mmCIF file of C-alpha atoms in Angstrom:
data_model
loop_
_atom_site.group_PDB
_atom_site.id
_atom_site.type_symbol
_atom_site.label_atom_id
_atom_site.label_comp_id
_atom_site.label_asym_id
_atom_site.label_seq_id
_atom_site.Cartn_x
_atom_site.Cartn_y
_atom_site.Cartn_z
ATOM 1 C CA UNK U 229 -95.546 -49.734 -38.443
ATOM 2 C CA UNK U 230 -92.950 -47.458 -36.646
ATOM 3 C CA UNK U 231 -89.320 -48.266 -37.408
ATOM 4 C CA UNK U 232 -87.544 -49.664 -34.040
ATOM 5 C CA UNK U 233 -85.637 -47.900 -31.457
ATOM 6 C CA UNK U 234 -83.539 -50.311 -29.709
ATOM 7 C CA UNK U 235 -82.442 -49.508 -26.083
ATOM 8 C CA UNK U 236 -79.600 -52.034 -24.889
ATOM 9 C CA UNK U 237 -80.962 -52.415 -20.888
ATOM 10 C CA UNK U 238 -78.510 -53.525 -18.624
ATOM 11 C CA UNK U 239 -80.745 -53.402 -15.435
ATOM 12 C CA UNK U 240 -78.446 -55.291 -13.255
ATOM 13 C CA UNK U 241 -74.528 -55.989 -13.044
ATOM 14 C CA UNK U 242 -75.467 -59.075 -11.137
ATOM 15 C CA UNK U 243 -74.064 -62.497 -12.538
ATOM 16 C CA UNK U 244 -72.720 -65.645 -11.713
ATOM 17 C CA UNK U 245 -69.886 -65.682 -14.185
ATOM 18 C CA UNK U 246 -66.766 -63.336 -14.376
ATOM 19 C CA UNK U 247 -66.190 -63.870 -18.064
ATOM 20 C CA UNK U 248 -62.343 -62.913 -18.671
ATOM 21 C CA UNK U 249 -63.641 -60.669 -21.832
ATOM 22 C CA UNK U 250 -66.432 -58.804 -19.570
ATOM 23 C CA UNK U 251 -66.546 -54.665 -19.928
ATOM 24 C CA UNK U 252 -68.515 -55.324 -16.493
ATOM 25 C CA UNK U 253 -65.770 -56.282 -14.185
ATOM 26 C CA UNK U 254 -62.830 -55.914 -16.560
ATOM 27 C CA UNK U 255 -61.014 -52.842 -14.835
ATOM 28 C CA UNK U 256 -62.438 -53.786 -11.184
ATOM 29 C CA UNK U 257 -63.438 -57.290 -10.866
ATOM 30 C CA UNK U 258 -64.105 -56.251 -6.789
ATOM 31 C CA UNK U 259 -66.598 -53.821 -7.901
ATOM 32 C CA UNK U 260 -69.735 -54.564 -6.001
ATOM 33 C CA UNK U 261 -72.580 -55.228 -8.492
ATOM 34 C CA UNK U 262 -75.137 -52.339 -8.856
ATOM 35 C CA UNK U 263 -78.737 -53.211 -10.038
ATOM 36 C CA UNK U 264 -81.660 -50.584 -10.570
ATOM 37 C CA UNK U 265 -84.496 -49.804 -8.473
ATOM 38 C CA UNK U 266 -87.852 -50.943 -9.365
ATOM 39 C CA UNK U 267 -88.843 -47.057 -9.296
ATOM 40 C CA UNK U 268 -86.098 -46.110 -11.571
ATOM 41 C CA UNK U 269 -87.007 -48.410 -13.753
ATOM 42 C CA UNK U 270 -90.922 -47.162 -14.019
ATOM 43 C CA UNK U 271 -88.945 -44.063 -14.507
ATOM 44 C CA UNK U 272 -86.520 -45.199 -16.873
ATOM 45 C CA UNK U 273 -89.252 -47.122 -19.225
ATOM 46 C CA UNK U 274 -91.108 -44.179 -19.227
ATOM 47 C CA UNK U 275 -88.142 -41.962 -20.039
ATOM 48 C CA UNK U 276 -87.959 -44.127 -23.151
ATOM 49 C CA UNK U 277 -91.215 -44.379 -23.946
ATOM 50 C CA UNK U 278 -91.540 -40.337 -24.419
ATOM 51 C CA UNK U 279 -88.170 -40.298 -26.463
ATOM 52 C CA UNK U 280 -90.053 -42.666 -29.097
ATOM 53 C CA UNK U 281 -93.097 -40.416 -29.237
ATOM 54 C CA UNK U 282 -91.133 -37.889 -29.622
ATOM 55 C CA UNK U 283 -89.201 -39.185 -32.792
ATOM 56 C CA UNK U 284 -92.384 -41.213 -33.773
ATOM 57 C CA UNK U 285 -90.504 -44.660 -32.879
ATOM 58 C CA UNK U 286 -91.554 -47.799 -31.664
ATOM 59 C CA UNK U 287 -89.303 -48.810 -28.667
ATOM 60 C CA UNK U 288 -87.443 -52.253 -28.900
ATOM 61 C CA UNK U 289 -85.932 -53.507 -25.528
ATOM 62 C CA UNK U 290 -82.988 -55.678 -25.539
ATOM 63 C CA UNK U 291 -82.929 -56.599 -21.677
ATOM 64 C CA UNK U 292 -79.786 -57.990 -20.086
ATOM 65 C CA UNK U 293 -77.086 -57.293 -17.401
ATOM 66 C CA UNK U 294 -75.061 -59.392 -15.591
ATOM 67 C CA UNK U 295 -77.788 -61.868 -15.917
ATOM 68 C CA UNK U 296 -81.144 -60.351 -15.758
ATOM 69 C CA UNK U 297 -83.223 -63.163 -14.974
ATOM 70 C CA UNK U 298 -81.370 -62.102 -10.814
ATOM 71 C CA UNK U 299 -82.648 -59.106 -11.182
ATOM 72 C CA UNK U 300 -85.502 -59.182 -8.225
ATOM 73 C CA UNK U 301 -87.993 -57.226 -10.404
ATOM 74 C CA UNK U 302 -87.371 -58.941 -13.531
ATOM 75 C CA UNK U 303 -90.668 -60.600 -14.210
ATOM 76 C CA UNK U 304 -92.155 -58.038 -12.800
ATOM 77 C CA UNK U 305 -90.559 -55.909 -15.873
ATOM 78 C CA UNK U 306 -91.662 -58.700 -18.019
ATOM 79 C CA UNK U 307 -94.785 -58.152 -16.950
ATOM 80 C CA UNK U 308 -95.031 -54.460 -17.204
ATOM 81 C CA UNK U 309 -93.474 -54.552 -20.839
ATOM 82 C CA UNK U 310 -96.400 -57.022 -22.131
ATOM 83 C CA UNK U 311 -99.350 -55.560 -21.001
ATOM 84 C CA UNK U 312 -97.545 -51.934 -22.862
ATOM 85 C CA UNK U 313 -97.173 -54.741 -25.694
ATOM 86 C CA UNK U 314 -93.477 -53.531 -25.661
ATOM 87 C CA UNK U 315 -91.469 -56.143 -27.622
ATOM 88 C CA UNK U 316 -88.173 -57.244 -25.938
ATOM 89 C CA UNK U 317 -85.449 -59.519 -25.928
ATOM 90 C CA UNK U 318 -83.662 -61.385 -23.047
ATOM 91 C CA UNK U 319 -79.705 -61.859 -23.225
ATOM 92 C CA UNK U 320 -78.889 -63.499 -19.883
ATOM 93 C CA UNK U 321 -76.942 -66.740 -19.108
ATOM 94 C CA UNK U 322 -78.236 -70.028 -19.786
ATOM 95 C CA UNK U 323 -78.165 -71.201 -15.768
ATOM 96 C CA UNK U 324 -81.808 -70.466 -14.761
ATOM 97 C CA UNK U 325 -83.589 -71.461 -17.624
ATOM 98 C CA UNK U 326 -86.024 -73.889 -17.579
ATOM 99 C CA UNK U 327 -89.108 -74.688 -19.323
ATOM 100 C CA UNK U 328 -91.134 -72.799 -16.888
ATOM 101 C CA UNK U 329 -89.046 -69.645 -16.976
ATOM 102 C CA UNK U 330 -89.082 -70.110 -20.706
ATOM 103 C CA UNK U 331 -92.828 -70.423 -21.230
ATOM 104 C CA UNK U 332 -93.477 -67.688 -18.551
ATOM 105 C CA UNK U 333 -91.208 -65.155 -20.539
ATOM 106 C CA UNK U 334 -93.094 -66.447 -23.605
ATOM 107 C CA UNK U 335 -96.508 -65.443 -22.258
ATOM 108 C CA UNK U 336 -94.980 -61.685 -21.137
ATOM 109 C CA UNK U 337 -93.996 -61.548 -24.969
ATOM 110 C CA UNK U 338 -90.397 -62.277 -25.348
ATOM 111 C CA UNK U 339 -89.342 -62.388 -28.687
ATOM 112 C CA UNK U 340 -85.773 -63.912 -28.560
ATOM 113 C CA UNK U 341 -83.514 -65.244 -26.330
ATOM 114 C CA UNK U 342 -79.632 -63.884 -26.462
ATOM 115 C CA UNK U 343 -76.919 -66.795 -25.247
ATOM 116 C CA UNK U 344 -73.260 -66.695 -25.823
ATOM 117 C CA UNK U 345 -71.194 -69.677 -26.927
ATOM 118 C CA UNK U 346 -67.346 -68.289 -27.081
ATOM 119 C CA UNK U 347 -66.082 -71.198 -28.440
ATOM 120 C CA UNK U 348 -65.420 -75.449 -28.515
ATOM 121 C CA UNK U 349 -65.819 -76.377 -24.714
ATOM 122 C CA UNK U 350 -62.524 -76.071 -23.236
ATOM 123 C CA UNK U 351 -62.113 -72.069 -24.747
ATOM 124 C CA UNK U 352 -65.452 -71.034 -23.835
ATOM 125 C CA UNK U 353 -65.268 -72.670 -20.225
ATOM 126 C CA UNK U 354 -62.178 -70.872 -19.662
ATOM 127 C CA UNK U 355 -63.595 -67.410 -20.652
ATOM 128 C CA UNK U 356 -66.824 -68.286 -18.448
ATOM 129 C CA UNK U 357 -66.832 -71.212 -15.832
ATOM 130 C CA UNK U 358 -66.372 -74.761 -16.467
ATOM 131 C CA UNK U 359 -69.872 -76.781 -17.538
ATOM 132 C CA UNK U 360 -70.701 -73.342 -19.042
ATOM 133 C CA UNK U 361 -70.511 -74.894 -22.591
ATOM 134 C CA UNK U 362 -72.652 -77.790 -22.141
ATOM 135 C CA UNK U 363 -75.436 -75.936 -20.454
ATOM 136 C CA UNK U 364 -75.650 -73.461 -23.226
ATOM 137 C CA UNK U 365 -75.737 -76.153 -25.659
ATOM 138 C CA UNK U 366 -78.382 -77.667 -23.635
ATOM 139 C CA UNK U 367 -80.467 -74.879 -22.752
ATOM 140 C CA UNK U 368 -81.093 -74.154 -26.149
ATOM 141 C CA UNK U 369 -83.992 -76.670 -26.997
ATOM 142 C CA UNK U 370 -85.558 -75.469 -23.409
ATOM 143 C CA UNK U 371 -85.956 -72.089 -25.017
ATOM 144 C CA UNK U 372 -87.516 -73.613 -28.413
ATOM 145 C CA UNK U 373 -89.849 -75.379 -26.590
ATOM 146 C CA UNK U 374 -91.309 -72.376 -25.478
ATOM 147 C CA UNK U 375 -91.633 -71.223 -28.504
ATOM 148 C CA UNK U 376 -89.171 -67.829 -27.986
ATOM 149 C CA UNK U 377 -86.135 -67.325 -30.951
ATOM 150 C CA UNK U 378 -82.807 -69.028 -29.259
ATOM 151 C CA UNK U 379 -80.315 -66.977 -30.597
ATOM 152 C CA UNK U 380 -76.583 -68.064 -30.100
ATOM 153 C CA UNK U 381 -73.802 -64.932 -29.943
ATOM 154 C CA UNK U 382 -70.174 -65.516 -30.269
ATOM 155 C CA UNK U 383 -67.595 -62.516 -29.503
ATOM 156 C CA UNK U 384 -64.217 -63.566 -31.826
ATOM 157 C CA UNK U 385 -60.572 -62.834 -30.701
ATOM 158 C CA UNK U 386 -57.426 -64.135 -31.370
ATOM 159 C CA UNK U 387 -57.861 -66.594 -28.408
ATOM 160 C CA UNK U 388 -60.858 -68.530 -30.680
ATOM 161 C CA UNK U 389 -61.098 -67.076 -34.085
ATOM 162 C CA UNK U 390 -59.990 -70.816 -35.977
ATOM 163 C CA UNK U 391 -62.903 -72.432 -33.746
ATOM 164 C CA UNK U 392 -65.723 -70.253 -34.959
ATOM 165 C CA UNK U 393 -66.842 -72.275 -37.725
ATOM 166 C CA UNK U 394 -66.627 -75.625 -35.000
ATOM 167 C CA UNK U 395 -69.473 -73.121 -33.626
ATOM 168 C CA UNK U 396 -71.376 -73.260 -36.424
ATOM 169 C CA UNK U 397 -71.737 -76.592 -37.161
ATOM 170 C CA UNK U 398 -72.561 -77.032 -33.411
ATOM 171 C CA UNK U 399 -75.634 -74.097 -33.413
ATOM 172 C CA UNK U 400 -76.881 -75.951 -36.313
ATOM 173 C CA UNK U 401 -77.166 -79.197 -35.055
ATOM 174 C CA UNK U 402 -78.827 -77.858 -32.103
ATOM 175 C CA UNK U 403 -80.927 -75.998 -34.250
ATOM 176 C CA UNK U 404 -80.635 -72.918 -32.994
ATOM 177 C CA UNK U 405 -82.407 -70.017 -34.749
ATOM 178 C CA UNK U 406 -80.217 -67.525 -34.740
ATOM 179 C CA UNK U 407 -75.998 -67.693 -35.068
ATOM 180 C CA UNK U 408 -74.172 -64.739 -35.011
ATOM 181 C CA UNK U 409 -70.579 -62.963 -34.174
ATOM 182 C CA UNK U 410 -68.953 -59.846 -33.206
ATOM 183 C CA UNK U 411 -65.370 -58.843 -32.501
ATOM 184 C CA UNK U 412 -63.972 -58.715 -28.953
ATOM 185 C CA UNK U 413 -63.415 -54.946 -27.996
ATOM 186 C CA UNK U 414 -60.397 -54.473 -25.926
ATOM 187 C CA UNK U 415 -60.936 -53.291 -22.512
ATOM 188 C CA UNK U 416 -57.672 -53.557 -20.204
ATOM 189 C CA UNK U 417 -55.451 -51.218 -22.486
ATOM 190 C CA UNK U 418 -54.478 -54.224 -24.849
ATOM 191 C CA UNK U 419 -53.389 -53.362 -27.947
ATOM 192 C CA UNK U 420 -53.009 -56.467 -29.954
ATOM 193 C CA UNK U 421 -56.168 -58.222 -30.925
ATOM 194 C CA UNK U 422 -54.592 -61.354 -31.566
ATOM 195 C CA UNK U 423 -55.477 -61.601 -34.939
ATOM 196 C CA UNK U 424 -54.652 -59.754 -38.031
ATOM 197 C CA UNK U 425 -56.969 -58.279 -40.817
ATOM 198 C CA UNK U 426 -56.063 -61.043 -42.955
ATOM 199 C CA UNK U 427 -56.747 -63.602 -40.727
ATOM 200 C CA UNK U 428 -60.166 -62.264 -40.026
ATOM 201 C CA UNK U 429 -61.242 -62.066 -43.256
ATOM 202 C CA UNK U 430 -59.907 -65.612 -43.829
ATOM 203 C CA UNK U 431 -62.653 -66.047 -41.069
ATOM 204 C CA UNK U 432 -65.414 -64.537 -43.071
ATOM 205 C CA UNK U 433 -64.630 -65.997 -46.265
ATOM 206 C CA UNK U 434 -64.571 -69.468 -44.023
ATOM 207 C CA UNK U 435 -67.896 -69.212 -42.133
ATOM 208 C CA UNK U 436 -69.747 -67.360 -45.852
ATOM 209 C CA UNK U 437 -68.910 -70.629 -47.272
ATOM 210 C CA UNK U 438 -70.416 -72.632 -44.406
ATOM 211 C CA UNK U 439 -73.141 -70.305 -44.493
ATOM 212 C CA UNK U 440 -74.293 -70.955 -48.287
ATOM 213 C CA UNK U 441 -73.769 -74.918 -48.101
ATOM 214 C CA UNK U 442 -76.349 -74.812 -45.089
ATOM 215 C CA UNK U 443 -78.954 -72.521 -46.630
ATOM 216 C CA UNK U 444 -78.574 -74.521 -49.957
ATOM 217 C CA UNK U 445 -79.365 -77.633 -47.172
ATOM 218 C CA UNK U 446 -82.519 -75.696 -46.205
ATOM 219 C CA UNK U 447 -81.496 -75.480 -42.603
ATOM 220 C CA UNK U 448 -83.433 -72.976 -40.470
ATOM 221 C CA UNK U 449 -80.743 -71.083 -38.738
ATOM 222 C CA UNK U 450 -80.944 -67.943 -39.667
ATOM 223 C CA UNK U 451 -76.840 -66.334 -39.993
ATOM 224 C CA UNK U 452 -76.756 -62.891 -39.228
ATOM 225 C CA UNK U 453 -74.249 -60.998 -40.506
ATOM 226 C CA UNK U 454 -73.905 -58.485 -37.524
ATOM 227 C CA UNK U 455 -70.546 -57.405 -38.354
ATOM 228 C CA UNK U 456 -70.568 -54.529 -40.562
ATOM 229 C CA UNK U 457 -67.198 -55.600 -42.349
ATOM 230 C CA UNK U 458 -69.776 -58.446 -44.008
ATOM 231 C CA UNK U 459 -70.596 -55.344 -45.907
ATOM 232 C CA UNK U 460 -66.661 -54.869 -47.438
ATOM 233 C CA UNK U 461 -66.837 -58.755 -47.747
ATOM 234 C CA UNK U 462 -70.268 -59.285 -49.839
ATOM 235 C CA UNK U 463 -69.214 -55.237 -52.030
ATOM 236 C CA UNK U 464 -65.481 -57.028 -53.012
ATOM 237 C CA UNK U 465 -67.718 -60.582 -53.689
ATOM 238 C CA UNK U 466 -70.059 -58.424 -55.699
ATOM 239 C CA UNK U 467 -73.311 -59.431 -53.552
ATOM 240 C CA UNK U 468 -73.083 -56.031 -52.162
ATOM 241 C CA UNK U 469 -73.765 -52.942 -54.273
ATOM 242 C CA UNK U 470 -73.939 -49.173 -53.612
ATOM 243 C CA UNK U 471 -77.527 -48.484 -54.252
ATOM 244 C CA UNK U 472 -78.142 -46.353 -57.339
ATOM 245 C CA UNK U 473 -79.490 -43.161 -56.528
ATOM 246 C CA UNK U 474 -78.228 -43.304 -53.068
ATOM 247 C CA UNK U 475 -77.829 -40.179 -51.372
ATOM 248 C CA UNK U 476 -75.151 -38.456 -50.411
ATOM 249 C CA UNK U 477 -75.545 -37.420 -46.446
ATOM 250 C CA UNK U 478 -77.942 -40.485 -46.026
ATOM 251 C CA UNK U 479 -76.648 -43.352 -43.381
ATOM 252 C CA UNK U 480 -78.339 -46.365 -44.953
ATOM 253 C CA UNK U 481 -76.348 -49.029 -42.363
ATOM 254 C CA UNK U 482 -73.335 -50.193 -40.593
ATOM 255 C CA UNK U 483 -72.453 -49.119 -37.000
ATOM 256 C CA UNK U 484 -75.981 -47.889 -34.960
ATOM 257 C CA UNK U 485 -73.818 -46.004 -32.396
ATOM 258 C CA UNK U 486 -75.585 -42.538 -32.814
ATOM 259 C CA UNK U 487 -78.195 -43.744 -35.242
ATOM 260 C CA UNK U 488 -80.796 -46.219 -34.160
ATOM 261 C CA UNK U 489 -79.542 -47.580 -30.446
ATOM 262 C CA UNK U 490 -78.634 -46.776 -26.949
ATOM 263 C CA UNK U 491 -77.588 -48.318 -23.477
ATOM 264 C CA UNK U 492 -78.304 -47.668 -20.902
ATOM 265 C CA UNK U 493 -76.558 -48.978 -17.739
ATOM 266 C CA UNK U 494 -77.833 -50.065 -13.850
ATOM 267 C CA UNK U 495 -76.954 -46.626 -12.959
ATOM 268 C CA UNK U 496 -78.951 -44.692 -15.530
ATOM 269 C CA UNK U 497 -75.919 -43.729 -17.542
ATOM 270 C CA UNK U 498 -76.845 -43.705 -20.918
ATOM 271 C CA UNK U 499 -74.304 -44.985 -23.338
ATOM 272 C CA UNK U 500 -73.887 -44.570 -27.444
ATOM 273 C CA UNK U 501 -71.926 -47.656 -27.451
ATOM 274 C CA UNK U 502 -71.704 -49.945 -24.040
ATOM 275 C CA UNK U 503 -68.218 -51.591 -25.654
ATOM 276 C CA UNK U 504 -66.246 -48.602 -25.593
ATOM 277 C CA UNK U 505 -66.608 -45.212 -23.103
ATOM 278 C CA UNK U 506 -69.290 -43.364 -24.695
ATOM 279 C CA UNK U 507 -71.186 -41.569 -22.251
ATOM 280 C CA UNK U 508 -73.618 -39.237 -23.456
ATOM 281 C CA UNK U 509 -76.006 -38.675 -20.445
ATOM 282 C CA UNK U 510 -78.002 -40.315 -17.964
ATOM 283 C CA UNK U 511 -81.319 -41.228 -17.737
ATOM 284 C CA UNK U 512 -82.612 -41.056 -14.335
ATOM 285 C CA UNK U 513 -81.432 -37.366 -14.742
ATOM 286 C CA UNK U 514 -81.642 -36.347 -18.248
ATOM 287 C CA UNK U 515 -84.410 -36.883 -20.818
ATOM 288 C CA UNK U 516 -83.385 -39.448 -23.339
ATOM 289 C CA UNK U 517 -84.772 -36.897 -26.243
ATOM 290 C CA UNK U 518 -82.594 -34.267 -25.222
ATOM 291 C CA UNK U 519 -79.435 -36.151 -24.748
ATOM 292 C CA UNK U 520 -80.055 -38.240 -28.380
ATOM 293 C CA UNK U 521 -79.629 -34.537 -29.986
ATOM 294 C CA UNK U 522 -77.143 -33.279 -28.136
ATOM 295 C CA UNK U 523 -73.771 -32.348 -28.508
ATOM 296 C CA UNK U 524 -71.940 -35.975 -27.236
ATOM 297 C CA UNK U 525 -74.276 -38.089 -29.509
ATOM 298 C CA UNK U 526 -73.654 -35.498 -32.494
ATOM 299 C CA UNK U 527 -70.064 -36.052 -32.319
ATOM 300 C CA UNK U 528 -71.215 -39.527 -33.389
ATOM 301 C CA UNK U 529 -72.740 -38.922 -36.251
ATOM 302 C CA UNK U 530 -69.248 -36.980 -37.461
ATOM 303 C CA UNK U 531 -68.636 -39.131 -39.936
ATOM 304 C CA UNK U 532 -66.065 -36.444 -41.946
ATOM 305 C CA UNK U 533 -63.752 -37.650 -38.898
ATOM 306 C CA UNK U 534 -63.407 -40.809 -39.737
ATOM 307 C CA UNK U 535 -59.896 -41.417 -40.346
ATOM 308 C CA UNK U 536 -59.788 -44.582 -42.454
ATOM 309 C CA UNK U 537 -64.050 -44.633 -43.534
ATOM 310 C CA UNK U 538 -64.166 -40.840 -44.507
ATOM 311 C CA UNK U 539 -62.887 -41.441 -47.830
ATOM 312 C CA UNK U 540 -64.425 -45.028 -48.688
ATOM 313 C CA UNK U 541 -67.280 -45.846 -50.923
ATOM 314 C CA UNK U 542 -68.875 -48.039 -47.993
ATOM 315 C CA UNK U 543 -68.987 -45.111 -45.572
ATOM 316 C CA UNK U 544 -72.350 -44.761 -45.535
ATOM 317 C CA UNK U 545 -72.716 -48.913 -45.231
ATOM 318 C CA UNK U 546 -70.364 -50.270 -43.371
ATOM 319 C CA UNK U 547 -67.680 -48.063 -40.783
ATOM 320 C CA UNK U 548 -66.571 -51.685 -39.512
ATOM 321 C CA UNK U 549 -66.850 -51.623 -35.475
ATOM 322 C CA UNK U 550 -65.732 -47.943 -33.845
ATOM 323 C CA UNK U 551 -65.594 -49.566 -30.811
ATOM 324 C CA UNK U 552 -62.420 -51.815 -31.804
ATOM 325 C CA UNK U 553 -60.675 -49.046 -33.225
ATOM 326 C CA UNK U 554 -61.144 -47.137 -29.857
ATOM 327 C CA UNK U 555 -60.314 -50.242 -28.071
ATOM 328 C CA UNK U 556 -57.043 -50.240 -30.544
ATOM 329 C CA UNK U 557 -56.374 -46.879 -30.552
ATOM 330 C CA UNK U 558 -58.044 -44.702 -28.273
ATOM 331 C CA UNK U 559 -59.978 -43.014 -31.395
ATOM 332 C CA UNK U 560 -63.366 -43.826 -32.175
ATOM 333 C CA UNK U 561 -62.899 -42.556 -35.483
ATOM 334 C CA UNK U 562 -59.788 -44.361 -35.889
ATOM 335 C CA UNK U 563 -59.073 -46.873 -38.234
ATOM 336 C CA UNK U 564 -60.482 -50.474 -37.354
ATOM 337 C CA UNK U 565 -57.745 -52.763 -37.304
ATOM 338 C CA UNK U 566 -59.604 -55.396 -39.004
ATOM 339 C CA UNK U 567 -60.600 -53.937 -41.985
ATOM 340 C CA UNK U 568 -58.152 -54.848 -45.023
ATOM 341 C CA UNK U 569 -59.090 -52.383 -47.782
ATOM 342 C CA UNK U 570 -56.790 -50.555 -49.237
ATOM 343 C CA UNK U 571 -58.255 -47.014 -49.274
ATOM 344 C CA UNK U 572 -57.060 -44.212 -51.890
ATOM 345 C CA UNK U 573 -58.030 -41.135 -51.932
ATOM 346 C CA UNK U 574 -59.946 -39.589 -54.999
#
């Protein structure tokens, strides 16, 4: 089997929320939303398609927005991606779900369902609408029933970093499939994250705990550990090794941005990174192939530049989230404010 190429498709801006932590709306929420034509998108798909034969790749479509399921030719992209038996993932809002929608997205060949739970009910109502909580609760035995993956996403900041493992307990319960976090990536000009390196891996060593007791339980959520700085957390635990014989010059995991992913946005723009400005092209203009070797997405793949990761054994593992540290500091190769190793040089 080809190894994946995952393109992040944000084919329309259109939503009914205005979530406060949004890249979306954050710097104009008067913008009006922009959504891609059904031609661009033939275009688009194609455009993708022809990037993966070209690097012998399968493509993986992760297809969101705004909410997707507004776009006007969404099952008709649904559609077009199961006959191609192009596997894809939905990460909408949990509003117009039902177990219609569910089953009919099942039968084009979704794989997984993305929602977002942002904390206990009064946080994540306030970061999304109230009676936002209790849908997305709700909404995700509609998407079991259809036999699609419900996974549940939470993005951490100082605002509801001591409520995470609340969340956990609560996926669980509802027996989601799938529980996962990332760190909120500053997008007004912020500086301060609201919480401190400590208290974040306080967090981890919190929710790894939780994690173990429920897999010793034999529950069937799956916890993914999508934050690369689970790598520095499981290498100081001693769960996490450097591989012997590993390469030198060889990116075995960590951050994707320039490796294995790209977004691309209603207006073709094709991004590294959608949670930080990292435009390399666009793709009703450019051809993805050209613009993954090109100069911007090289500069990606730089990884002498990184200030804090160029001279840590995990470089090649983890780099913690680029996208914080340019949220942070303006640098992408900057250090991530999270990460509490001590680095030395040798």
């Amino acid at each position: 089997m080809k190894p994946y190429f995952a393109f992040q498709w944000h084919i329309t801006d259109e939503c009914d929320q205005r979530c406060k932590h949004c890249y979306i709306f954050a710097r104009d929420g008067r913008k009006p939303p922009s959504s891609m034509s059904w031609e661009r998108m033939l275009d688009v798909l194609s455009n993708c398609q022809e990037m993966c034969d070209v690097f012998t790749r399968q493509p993986y479509f992760y297809i969101t927005g705004g909410d997707p399921i507004l776009h006007p030719d969404f099952w008709r992209l649904l559609e077009t991606l199961g006959a191609k038996r192009i596997p894809f993932t939905v990460m909408g809002n949990p509003f117009h779900l039902s177990d219609e929608a569910c089953a009919r997205m099942k039968a084009c060949g979704c794989e997984k369902y993305q929602l977002s739970l942002d904390g206990t009910r009064e946080t994540h109502d306030w970061f999304r609408q109230p009676g936002s909580f209790d849908c997305t609760l709700e909404k995700i035995a509609v998407i079991k029933r259809a036999g699609i993956r419900s996974v549940v996403m939470a993005t951490v900041s100082g605002r509801n970093v001591r409520e995470v493992p609340d969340l956990i307990d609560m996926v669980v319960e509802r027996g989601a499939d799938v529980f996962a976090f990332a760190r909120y990536c500053q997008v007004n000009g912020e500086k301060d994250t609201g919480m401190t390196a400590g208290e974040y891996r306080r967090l981890l060593d919190i929710c790894y705990q939780k994690f173990q007791a429920y897999e010793s339980a034999g529950v069937n959520t799956y916890f993914s550990k999508k934050d690369h700085l689970w790598t520095l957390y499981e290498y100081e635990r001693g769960t996490f090794s450097v591989p012997q014989g590993a390469e030198d010059g060889v990116v075995y995991g960590g951050c994707n941005c320039g490796n294995s992913h790209l977004t691309i946005l209603p207006n073709g723009d094709l991004y590294a990174c959608r949670r930080f400005e990292s435009k390399a092209g666009n793709a009703f203009e450019d051809r993805i192939a050209q613009v993954w070797m090109g100069e911007r997405m090289e500069a990606y793949r730089d990884y002498s530049r990184f200030a804090k990761c160029g001279t840590c054994v995990l470089l090649r593992f983890c780099r913690g989230c680029p996208a914080v540290a340019y949220g942070v500091t303006g640098d992408y190769y900057g250090a991530d404010p999270h990460c509490w190793k001590n680095i030395k040089e040798t």
